[in-house]
PDB file of C-alpha atoms in Angstrom:
ATOM      1  CA  MET A  28       0.000   0.000   0.000  1.00 45.00           C
ATOM      2  CA  PRO A  29       1.142   3.579  -0.510  1.00 50.00           C
ATOM      3  CA  VAL A  30       2.484   5.312   2.610  1.00 54.00           C
ATOM      4  CA  SER A  31       0.941   8.413   4.140  1.00 63.00           C
ATOM      5  CA  ARG A  32       4.041   9.846   5.815  1.00 76.00           C
ATOM      6  CA  LEU A  33       7.724  10.293   5.094  1.00 88.00           C
ATOM      7  CA  SER A  34       9.900   7.312   6.034  1.00 84.00           C
ATOM      8  CA  THR A  35      12.856   9.292   7.314  1.00 90.00           C
ATOM      9  CA  THR A  36      13.950  10.929  10.539  1.00 92.00           C
ATOM     10  CA  ASN A  37      15.856  13.562   8.587  1.00 96.00           C
ATOM     11  CA  ARG A  38      14.581  17.040   7.914  1.00 97.00           C
ATOM     12  CA  ILE A  39      13.572  17.698   4.297  1.00 98.00           C
ATOM     13  CA  ASP A  40      15.671  20.675   3.168  1.00 98.00           C
ATOM     14  CA  LEU A  41      14.933  20.425  -0.552  1.00 98.00           C
ATOM     15  CA  VAL A  42      11.908  19.486  -2.647  1.00 98.00           C
ATOM     16  CA  THR A  43      12.565  18.832  -6.330  1.00 98.00           C
ATOM     17  CA  PHE A  44       9.741  18.897  -8.845  1.00 98.00           C
ATOM     18  CA  ASP A  45       9.196  17.182 -12.155  1.00 97.00           C
ATOM     19  CA  LEU A  46       7.842  19.705 -14.666  1.00 96.00           C
ATOM     20  CA  TYR A  47       5.219  18.265 -17.012  1.00 92.00           C
ATOM     21  CA  ASP A  48       2.012  16.960 -15.408  1.00 92.00           C
ATOM     22  CA  THR A  49       3.441  17.984 -12.028  1.00 96.00           C
ATOM     23  CA  LEU A  50       3.802  21.773 -12.293  1.00 98.00           C
ATOM     24  CA  VAL A  51       2.207  22.344 -15.705  1.00 96.00           C
ATOM     25  CA  GLU A  52      -0.244  20.520 -17.921  1.00 92.00           C
ATOM     26  CA  MET A  53      -1.017  20.532 -21.613  1.00 87.00           C
ATOM     27  CA  ASP A  54      -4.229  22.339 -22.476  1.00 85.00           C
ATOM     28  CA  ALA A  55      -5.201  19.125 -24.273  1.00 80.00           C
ATOM     29  CA  THR A  56      -3.670  15.992 -22.783  1.00 82.00           C
ATOM     30  CA  ARG A  57      -1.664  13.438 -24.770  1.00 83.00           C
ATOM     31  CA  TRP A  58      -4.349  10.799 -24.391  1.00 86.00           C
ATOM     32  CA  HIS A  59      -7.124  13.143 -25.441  1.00 86.00           C
ATOM     33  CA  ARG A  60      -5.220  14.127 -28.579  1.00 86.00           C
ATOM     34  CA  PHE A  61      -4.350  10.507 -29.248  1.00 88.00           C
ATOM     35  CA  GLY A  62      -8.047   9.666 -28.955  1.00 89.00           C
ATOM     36  CA  ARG A  63      -8.852  12.279 -31.577  1.00 89.00           C
ATOM     37  CA  ALA A  64      -6.237  10.721 -33.861  1.00 90.00           C
ATOM     38  CA  MET A  65      -7.880   7.311 -33.379  1.00 90.00           C
ATOM     39  CA  GLN A  66     -11.304   8.749 -34.148  1.00 92.00           C
ATOM     40  CA  ALA A  67      -9.931  10.361 -37.299  1.00 91.00           C
ATOM     41  CA  VAL A  68      -9.225   6.900 -38.716  1.00 90.00           C
ATOM     42  CA  GLY A  69     -12.559   5.472 -37.593  1.00 91.00           C
ATOM     43  CA  PHE A  70     -11.860   3.937 -34.161  1.00 90.00           C
ATOM     44  CA  ALA A  71     -13.757   4.555 -30.958  1.00 87.00           C
ATOM     45  CA  ALA A  72     -11.672   6.228 -28.269  1.00 86.00           C
ATOM     46  CA  ASP A  73     -12.455   6.011 -24.563  1.00 87.00           C
ATOM     47  CA  ASP A  74     -10.732   8.949 -22.863  1.00 85.00           C
ATOM     48  CA  ASP A  75     -10.735   7.225 -19.466  1.00 85.00           C
ATOM     49  CA  LEU A  76      -9.140   4.091 -20.913  1.00 87.00           C
ATOM     50  CA  LEU A  77      -6.556   6.091 -22.854  1.00 89.00           C
ATOM     51  CA  ARG A  78      -5.670   8.076 -19.740  1.00 86.00           C
ATOM     52  CA  THR A  79      -4.813   4.833 -17.986  1.00 83.00           C
ATOM     53  CA  ILE A  80      -2.931   3.140 -20.815  1.00 83.00           C
ATOM     54  CA  ASP A  81      -0.948   6.310 -21.498  1.00 85.00           C
ATOM     55  CA  ARG A  82       1.301   5.007 -18.741  1.00 82.00           C
ATOM     56  CA  ALA A  83       2.435   2.068 -20.897  1.00 82.00           C
ATOM     57  CA  ALA A  84       3.575   4.390 -23.674  1.00 84.00           C
ATOM     58  CA  GLU A  85       5.076   6.740 -21.093  1.00 84.00           C
ATOM     59  CA  ASP A  86       7.161   3.950 -19.562  1.00 85.00           C
ATOM     60  CA  TYR A  87       8.365   2.924 -23.026  1.00 88.00           C
ATOM     61  CA  TYR A  88       9.436   6.524 -23.636  1.00 86.00           C
ATOM     62  CA  THR A  89      11.314   6.671 -20.318  1.00 84.00           C
ATOM     63  CA  ILE A  90      13.175   3.424 -20.966  1.00 88.00           C
ATOM     64  CA  GLU A  91      14.099   4.300 -24.545  1.00 89.00           C
ATOM     65  CA  ASN A  92      15.011   7.885 -23.738  1.00 84.00           C
ATOM     66  CA  GLY A  93      17.308   6.682 -20.972  1.00 82.00           C
ATOM     67  CA  ARG A  94      18.949   4.207 -23.316  1.00 85.00           C
ATOM     68  CA  SER A  95      19.503   6.839 -26.009  1.00 86.00           C
ATOM     69  CA  PRO A  96      17.842  10.288 -25.878  1.00 85.00           C
ATOM     70  CA  ILE A  97      15.169  10.489 -28.566  1.00 86.00           C
ATOM     71  CA  ARG A  98      16.220  14.033 -29.507  1.00 85.00           C
ATOM     72  CA  GLU A  99      19.709  12.803 -30.424  1.00 86.00           C
ATOM     73  CA  ARG A 100      18.601   9.956 -32.703  1.00 91.00           C
ATOM     74  CA  SER A 101      18.734  10.051 -36.475  1.00 93.00           C
ATOM     75  CA  PRO A 102      15.543  10.999 -38.350  1.00 91.00           C
ATOM     76  CA  GLU A 103      15.013   7.310 -39.071  1.00 93.00           C
ATOM     77  CA  GLY A 104      15.624   6.423 -35.435  1.00 92.00           C
ATOM     78  CA  LYS A 105      13.133   9.027 -34.216  1.00 90.00           C
ATOM     79  CA  ALA A 106      10.528   7.869 -36.722  1.00 91.00           C
ATOM     80  CA  GLY A 107      10.947   4.256 -35.660  1.00 92.00           C
ATOM     81  CA  PHE A 108      10.605   5.171 -32.018  1.00 90.00           C
ATOM     82  CA  TRP A 109       7.377   7.109 -32.551  1.00 90.00           C
ATOM     83  CA  ILE A 110       5.885   4.344 -34.652  1.00 93.00           C
ATOM     84  CA  GLU A 111       6.522   1.864 -31.841  1.00 92.00           C
ATOM     85  CA  TYR A 112       5.177   4.350 -29.287  1.00 90.00           C
ATOM     86  CA  THR A 113       1.956   4.612 -31.309  1.00 92.00           C
ATOM     87  CA  ARG A 114       1.724   0.844 -31.712  1.00 93.00           C
ATOM     88  CA  ILE A 115       1.937   0.382 -27.925  1.00 90.00           C
ATOM     89  CA  TYR A 116      -0.881   2.883 -27.431  1.00 88.00           C
ATOM     90  CA  LEU A 117      -3.145   1.204 -29.997  1.00 92.00           C
ATOM     91  CA  GLU A 118      -2.421  -2.308 -28.784  1.00 91.00           C
ATOM     92  CA  ALA A 119      -3.155  -1.355 -25.169  1.00 88.00           C
ATOM     93  CA  ALA A 120      -6.413   0.258 -26.331  1.00 89.00           C
ATOM     94  CA  GLY A 121      -7.466  -2.956 -28.039  1.00 90.00           C
ATOM     95  CA  ALA A 122      -7.369  -1.317 -31.479  1.00 91.00           C
ATOM     96  CA  PRO A 123      -5.744  -2.729 -34.632  1.00 92.00           C
ATOM     97  CA  ALA A 124      -1.996  -2.170 -34.533  1.00 92.00           C
ATOM     98  CA  ASP A 125      -0.891  -3.264 -37.986  1.00 94.00           C
ATOM     99  CA  PRO A 126       1.776  -1.082 -39.658  1.00 93.00           C
ATOM    100  CA  GLU A 127      -0.662   0.758 -41.928  1.00 94.00           C
ATOM    101  CA  THR A 128      -3.031   1.648 -39.083  1.00 94.00           C
ATOM    102  CA  VAL A 129      -0.178   2.707 -36.827  1.00 94.00           C
ATOM    103  CA  ALA A 130       1.212   4.994 -39.532  1.00 93.00           C
ATOM    104  CA  ARG A 131      -2.190   6.592 -40.188  1.00 93.00           C
ATOM    105  CA  VAL A 132      -2.902   7.259 -36.508  1.00 93.00           C
ATOM    106  CA  ARG A 133       0.578   8.637 -35.976  1.00 91.00           C
ATOM    107  CA  GLN A 134       0.191  11.004 -38.924  1.00 91.00           C
ATOM    108  CA  HIS A 135      -3.132  12.350 -37.630  1.00 89.00           C
ATOM    109  CA  PHE A 136      -1.514  12.926 -34.235  1.00 84.00           C
ATOM    110  CA  VAL A 137       1.432  14.756 -35.822  1.00 83.00           C
ATOM    111  CA  ASP A 138      -0.865  16.851 -38.019  1.00 81.00           C
ATOM    112  CA  GLU A 139      -2.883  18.012 -35.028  1.00 72.00           C
ATOM    113  CA  ILE A 140       0.238  19.027 -33.131  1.00 67.00           C
ATOM    114  CA  GLY A 141       1.472  20.855 -36.211  1.00 62.00           C
ATOM    115  CA  ASN A 142      -1.798  22.757 -36.517  1.00 62.00           C
ATOM    116  CA  SER A 143      -2.307  23.653 -32.861  1.00 61.00           C
ATOM    117  CA  GLY A 144       1.071  23.151 -31.168  1.00 63.00           C
ATOM    118  CA  TRP A 145       1.620  22.343 -27.513  1.00 70.00           C
ATOM    119  CA  THR A 146       0.215  24.895 -25.097  1.00 84.00           C
ATOM    120  CA  TYR A 147       0.540  24.624 -21.319  1.00 91.00           C
ATOM    121  CA  SER A 148      -0.999  26.005 -18.163  1.00 94.00           C
ATOM    122  CA  MET A 149       0.309  26.011 -14.619  1.00 96.00           C
ATOM    123  CA  PHE A 150      -1.708  23.985 -12.110  1.00 96.00           C
ATOM    124  CA  ASP A 151      -3.611  26.150  -9.641  1.00 96.00           C
ATOM    125  CA  ASP A 152      -1.806  24.786  -6.585  1.00 98.00           C
ATOM    126  CA  VAL A 153       1.769  25.434  -7.758  1.00 98.00           C
ATOM    127  CA  MET A 154       2.472  29.002  -6.662  1.00 97.00           C
ATOM    128  CA  LEU A 155       1.101  28.634  -3.157  1.00 98.00           C
ATOM    129  CA  ALA A 156       2.950  25.326  -2.716  1.00 98.00           C
ATOM    130  CA  VAL A 157       6.374  26.693  -3.664  1.00 98.00           C
ATOM    131  CA  GLN A 158       5.788  29.879  -1.673  1.00 97.00           C
ATOM    132  CA  ARG A 159       4.906  27.877   1.443  1.00 98.00           C
ATOM    133  CA  LEU A 160       8.105  25.851   1.091  1.00 98.00           C
ATOM    134  CA  GLU A 161      10.105  29.011   0.525  1.00 98.00           C
ATOM    135  CA  ALA A 162       8.652  30.646   3.630  1.00 98.00           C
ATOM    136  CA  ALA A 163       9.522  27.523   5.646  1.00 98.00           C
ATOM    137  CA  GLY A 164      13.149  27.579   4.486  1.00 97.00           C
ATOM    138  CA  VAL A 165      12.841  24.509   2.248  1.00 98.00           C
ATOM    139  CA  LYS A 166      14.720  24.880  -1.040  1.00 98.00           C
ATOM    140  CA  ARG A 167      12.996  24.152  -4.351  1.00 98.00           C
ATOM    141  CA  ALA A 168      14.205  22.855  -7.710  1.00 98.00           C
ATOM    142  CA  VAL A 169      12.855  21.700 -11.061  1.00 98.00           C
ATOM    143  CA  ILE A 170      14.262  18.521 -12.616  1.00 97.00           C
ATOM    144  CA  SER A 171      12.882  17.937 -16.114  1.00 95.00           C
ATOM    145  CA  ASN A 172      13.584  15.417 -18.864  1.00 91.00           C
ATOM    146  CA  ALA A 173      12.989  18.133 -21.444  1.00 88.00           C
ATOM    147  CA  ASP A 174      14.573  18.351 -24.892  1.00 84.00           C
ATOM    148  CA  ALA A 175      15.746  21.946 -24.380  1.00 87.00           C
ATOM    149  CA  ASP A 176      16.470  24.400 -21.568  1.00 90.00           C
ATOM    150  CA  VAL A 177      13.171  25.027 -19.738  1.00 94.00           C
ATOM    151  CA  THR A 178      14.292  28.117 -17.778  1.00 94.00           C
ATOM    152  CA  ALA A 179      12.543  30.593 -20.091  1.00 94.00           C
ATOM    153  CA  PHE A 180       9.427  28.416 -20.071  1.00 94.00           C
ATOM    154  CA  CYS A 181       9.397  28.331 -16.248  1.00 96.00           C
ATOM    155  CA  LEU A 182       9.782  32.124 -16.228  1.00 96.00           C
ATOM    156  CA  ARG A 183       6.748  32.488 -18.489  1.00 95.00           C
ATOM    157  CA  MET A 184       4.755  30.185 -16.236  1.00 96.00           C
ATOM    158  CA  GLY A 185       5.683  32.409 -13.284  1.00 95.00           C
ATOM    159  CA  PHE A 186       7.254  30.037 -10.761  1.00 97.00           C
ATOM    160  CA  ALA A 187      10.922  30.261 -11.815  1.00 97.00           C
ATOM    161  CA  PRO A 188      11.754  33.056  -9.311  1.00 96.00           C
ATOM    162  CA  HIS A 189      10.693  30.693  -6.518  1.00 97.00           C
ATOM    163  CA  MET A 190      13.094  27.933  -7.611  1.00 98.00           C
ATOM    164  CA  ASP A 191      16.697  27.698  -6.409  1.00 98.00           C
ATOM    165  CA  ILE A 192      17.800  25.764  -9.489  1.00 98.00           C
ATOM    166  CA  ILE A 193      16.278  24.467 -12.725  1.00 97.00           C
ATOM    167  CA  VAL A 194      17.799  21.291 -14.142  1.00 97.00           C
ATOM    168  CA  THR A 195      17.101  20.199 -17.714  1.00 94.00           C
ATOM    169  CA  SER A 196      18.328  16.785 -18.867  1.00 91.00           C
ATOM    170  CA  ALA A 197      19.115  18.157 -22.332  1.00 89.00           C
ATOM    171  CA  LEU A 198      21.668  20.475 -20.711  1.00 92.00           C
ATOM    172  CA  VAL A 199      23.196  18.167 -18.096  1.00 91.00           C
ATOM    173  CA  GLY A 200      23.333  15.217 -20.500  1.00 89.00           C
ATOM    174  CA  TYR A 201      21.452  12.630 -18.423  1.00 89.00           C
ATOM    175  CA  GLU A 202      17.824  11.561 -18.291  1.00 89.00           C
ATOM    176  CA  LYS A 203      15.809  10.630 -15.227  1.00 92.00           C
ATOM    177  CA  PRO A 204      15.961   8.035 -13.723  1.00 91.00           C
ATOM    178  CA  ASP A 205      19.763   8.370 -14.115  1.00 93.00           C
ATOM    179  CA  GLN A 206      21.029   9.355 -10.660  1.00 94.00           C
ATOM    180  CA  ARG A 207      23.268  12.042 -12.149  1.00 95.00           C
ATOM    181  CA  THR A 208      20.198  14.021 -13.196  1.00 95.00           C
ATOM    182  CA  PHE A 209      19.095  14.283  -9.563  1.00 97.00           C
ATOM    183  CA  PHE A 210      22.589  15.078  -8.321  1.00 97.00           C
ATOM    184  CA  ALA A 211      22.692  17.941 -10.840  1.00 97.00           C
ATOM    185  CA  ALA A 212      20.196  19.652  -8.536  1.00 97.00           C
ATOM    186  CA  LEU A 213      21.453  18.322  -5.191  1.00 98.00           C
ATOM    187  CA  ASP A 214      25.159  19.042  -5.530  1.00 98.00           C
ATOM    188  CA  PRO A 215      25.018  22.766  -6.427  1.00 97.00           C
ATOM    189  CA  LEU A 216      22.712  23.333  -3.453  1.00 98.00           C
ATOM    190  CA  GLY A 217      24.926  21.329  -1.114  1.00 98.00           C
ATOM    191  CA  ILE A 218      22.111  19.040   0.007  1.00 98.00           C
ATOM    192  CA  GLY A 219      22.438  15.278   0.354  1.00 98.00           C
ATOM    193  CA  PRO A 220      19.739  12.961  -0.986  1.00 98.00           C
ATOM    194  CA  GLU A 221      18.789  11.931   2.537  1.00 97.00           C
ATOM    195  CA  HIS A 222      17.530  15.495   3.097  1.00 98.00           C
ATOM    196  CA  ALA A 223      15.619  15.808  -0.172  1.00 98.00           C
ATOM    197  CA  LEU A 224      12.295  14.725  -1.647  1.00 97.00           C
ATOM    198  CA  HIS A 225      11.369  14.474  -5.310  1.00 97.00           C
ATOM    199  CA  VAL A 226       7.805  14.662  -6.602  1.00 97.00           C
ATOM    200  CA  GLY A 227       6.714  13.691 -10.089  1.00 95.00           C
ATOM    201  CA  ASP A 228       3.986  11.934 -12.029  1.00 92.00           C
ATOM    202  CA  GLN A 229       5.998   9.011 -13.428  1.00 89.00           C
ATOM    203  CA  ALA A 230       6.712   5.967 -11.304  1.00 86.00           C
ATOM    204  CA  LEU A 231       9.679   4.848 -13.396  1.00 86.00           C
ATOM    205  CA  SER A 232      11.626   8.058 -13.921  1.00 89.00           C
ATOM    206  CA  ASP A 233      10.544  10.067 -10.882  1.00 93.00           C
ATOM    207  CA  VAL A 234       9.866   7.618  -8.064  1.00 91.00           C
ATOM    208  CA  SER A 235      12.310   4.824  -8.906  1.00 90.00           C
ATOM    209  CA  GLY A 236      15.052   7.253  -9.923  1.00 91.00           C
ATOM    210  CA  SER A 237      14.938   9.395  -6.804  1.00 94.00           C
ATOM    211  CA  ARG A 238      14.502   6.530  -4.361  1.00 93.00           C
ATOM    212  CA  ALA A 239      17.505   4.751  -5.878  1.00 94.00           C
ATOM    213  CA  ILE A 240      19.818   7.482  -4.572  1.00 96.00           C
ATOM    214  CA  GLY A 241      18.201   7.730  -1.145  1.00 95.00           C
ATOM    215  CA  MET A 242      15.778  10.586  -1.681  1.00 96.00           C
ATOM    216  CA  GLN A 243      12.242  10.524  -0.390  1.00 95.00           C
ATOM    217  CA  ALA A 244       9.817  10.248  -3.291  1.00 93.00           C
ATOM    218  CA  ALA A 245       6.217  11.151  -3.954  1.00 94.00           C
ATOM    219  CA  LEU A 246       4.077  10.244  -6.934  1.00 93.00           C
ATOM    220  CA  ILE A 247       1.581  12.948  -7.816  1.00 95.00           C
ATOM    221  CA  ASP A 248      -1.472  11.364  -9.390  1.00 92.00           C
ATOM    222  CA  ARG A 249      -3.417  14.363 -10.659  1.00 92.00           C
ATOM    223  CA  TYR A 250      -5.363  12.338 -13.233  1.00 88.00           C
ATOM    224  CA  GLY A 251      -6.256   9.241 -11.230  1.00 83.00           C
ATOM    225  CA  ARG A 252      -4.039   6.934 -13.304  1.00 82.00           C
ATOM    226  CA  HIS A 253      -2.577   4.906 -10.421  1.00 78.00           C
ATOM    227  CA  GLY A 254      -4.164   2.401  -8.060  1.00 71.00           C
ATOM    228  CA  ASP A 255      -3.727   2.295  -4.289  1.00 65.00           C
ATOM    229  CA  ASP A 256      -2.205  -1.175  -4.588  1.00 63.00           C
ATOM    230  CA  GLU A 257       0.677   0.111  -6.717  1.00 64.00           C
ATOM    231  CA  HIS A 258       4.016   1.653  -5.816  1.00 60.00           C
ATOM    232  CA  ILE A 259       4.437  -0.038  -2.461  1.00 59.00           C
ATOM    233  CA  GLY A 260       6.284   2.216  -0.054  1.00 63.00           C
ATOM    234  CA  ALA A 261       5.750   5.351  -2.119  1.00 75.00           C
ATOM    235  CA  ILE A 262       3.841   8.420  -1.074  1.00 89.00           C
ATOM    236  CA  ILE A 263       0.952   9.077  -3.453  1.00 90.00           C
ATOM    237  CA  VAL A 264      -0.662  12.517  -3.464  1.00 93.00           C
ATOM    238  CA  GLN A 265      -3.280  14.151  -5.644  1.00 93.00           C
ATOM    239  CA  SER A 266      -2.019  17.717  -5.282  1.00 96.00           C
ATOM    240  CA  LEU A 267       1.008  19.765  -4.311  1.00 97.00           C
ATOM    241  CA  THR A 268      -0.998  21.173  -1.425  1.00 97.00           C
ATOM    242  CA  GLU A 269      -1.195  17.677   0.023  1.00 95.00           C
ATOM    243  CA  LEU A 270       2.514  17.144  -0.566  1.00 96.00           C
ATOM    244  CA  VAL A 271       3.591  20.396   1.088  1.00 97.00           C
ATOM    245  CA  ASP A 272       1.370  19.633   4.078  1.00 96.00           C
ATOM    246  CA  LEU A 273       3.229  16.326   4.511  1.00 96.00           C
ATOM    247  CA  VAL A 274       6.672  17.921   4.208  1.00 97.00           C
ATOM    248  CA  LEU A 275       5.969  20.784   6.604  1.00 97.00           C
ATOM    249  CA  GLU A 276       4.275  18.520   9.139  1.00 96.00           C
ATOM    250  CA  HIS A 277       7.231  16.148   8.952  1.00 96.00           C
ATOM    251  CA  ASN A 278       9.791  18.904   9.486  1.00 96.00           C
ATOM    252  CA  GLN A 279       7.798  20.304  12.393  1.00 95.00           C
ATOM    253  CA  SER A 280       7.575  16.869  14.004  1.00 94.00           C
ATOM    254  CA  ILE A 281      11.340  16.410  14.104  1.00 88.00           C
ATOM    255  CA  GLY A 282      12.121  19.962  15.200  1.00 74.00           C
TER     256      GLY A 282
END
């Protein structure tokens, strides 16, 4: 079962945040857009089902991106990756996943992105959460597996001034769950992993990666994609308000 309190006697001096689906969300989610691509080729698309199976494609992305960053692959390598990514989505949805169908769905997905782009909004609980940590003397950082420096993006969203450091895997050269990605935030701030907590929406890259180096870890499940019987030993929260409450209560309890 998930835990409801931090499993450490150490004070938490740093909270690190994943970026996408933790601090910001797409104005139309991946699974919703994928559902529209499926409908464009004549398949029914259940948004609730796609929201759940998005995790399978997400895990595939994390594993492959850690093996060899997608952004650094050849055009053929990128195309092959995205075809397989689409096939995993369709297969998990119970839809035909033959090469022709996969290619058609992928093209509709790409066309929609090309027409509308990716637009993002900050979750409503972000600013108050980081400000409460700041007021309590707990440092804050962003650790993102993004393809480019996200500092300007975080500035536009408005929370960058409340972060002590912003780490982008494209700049440091490592992808979560690689431990070096987490240490890229810990080391400059002079904080050991035993005094830090990472929160993110992906069990593989965020929870497994941070726990492997001795950090506390929390999975934020904003979309209800995870069951209570998963992620044994992990903290599962639905909001950053809930997370900050846990951190501040923990620090107060140990003095």
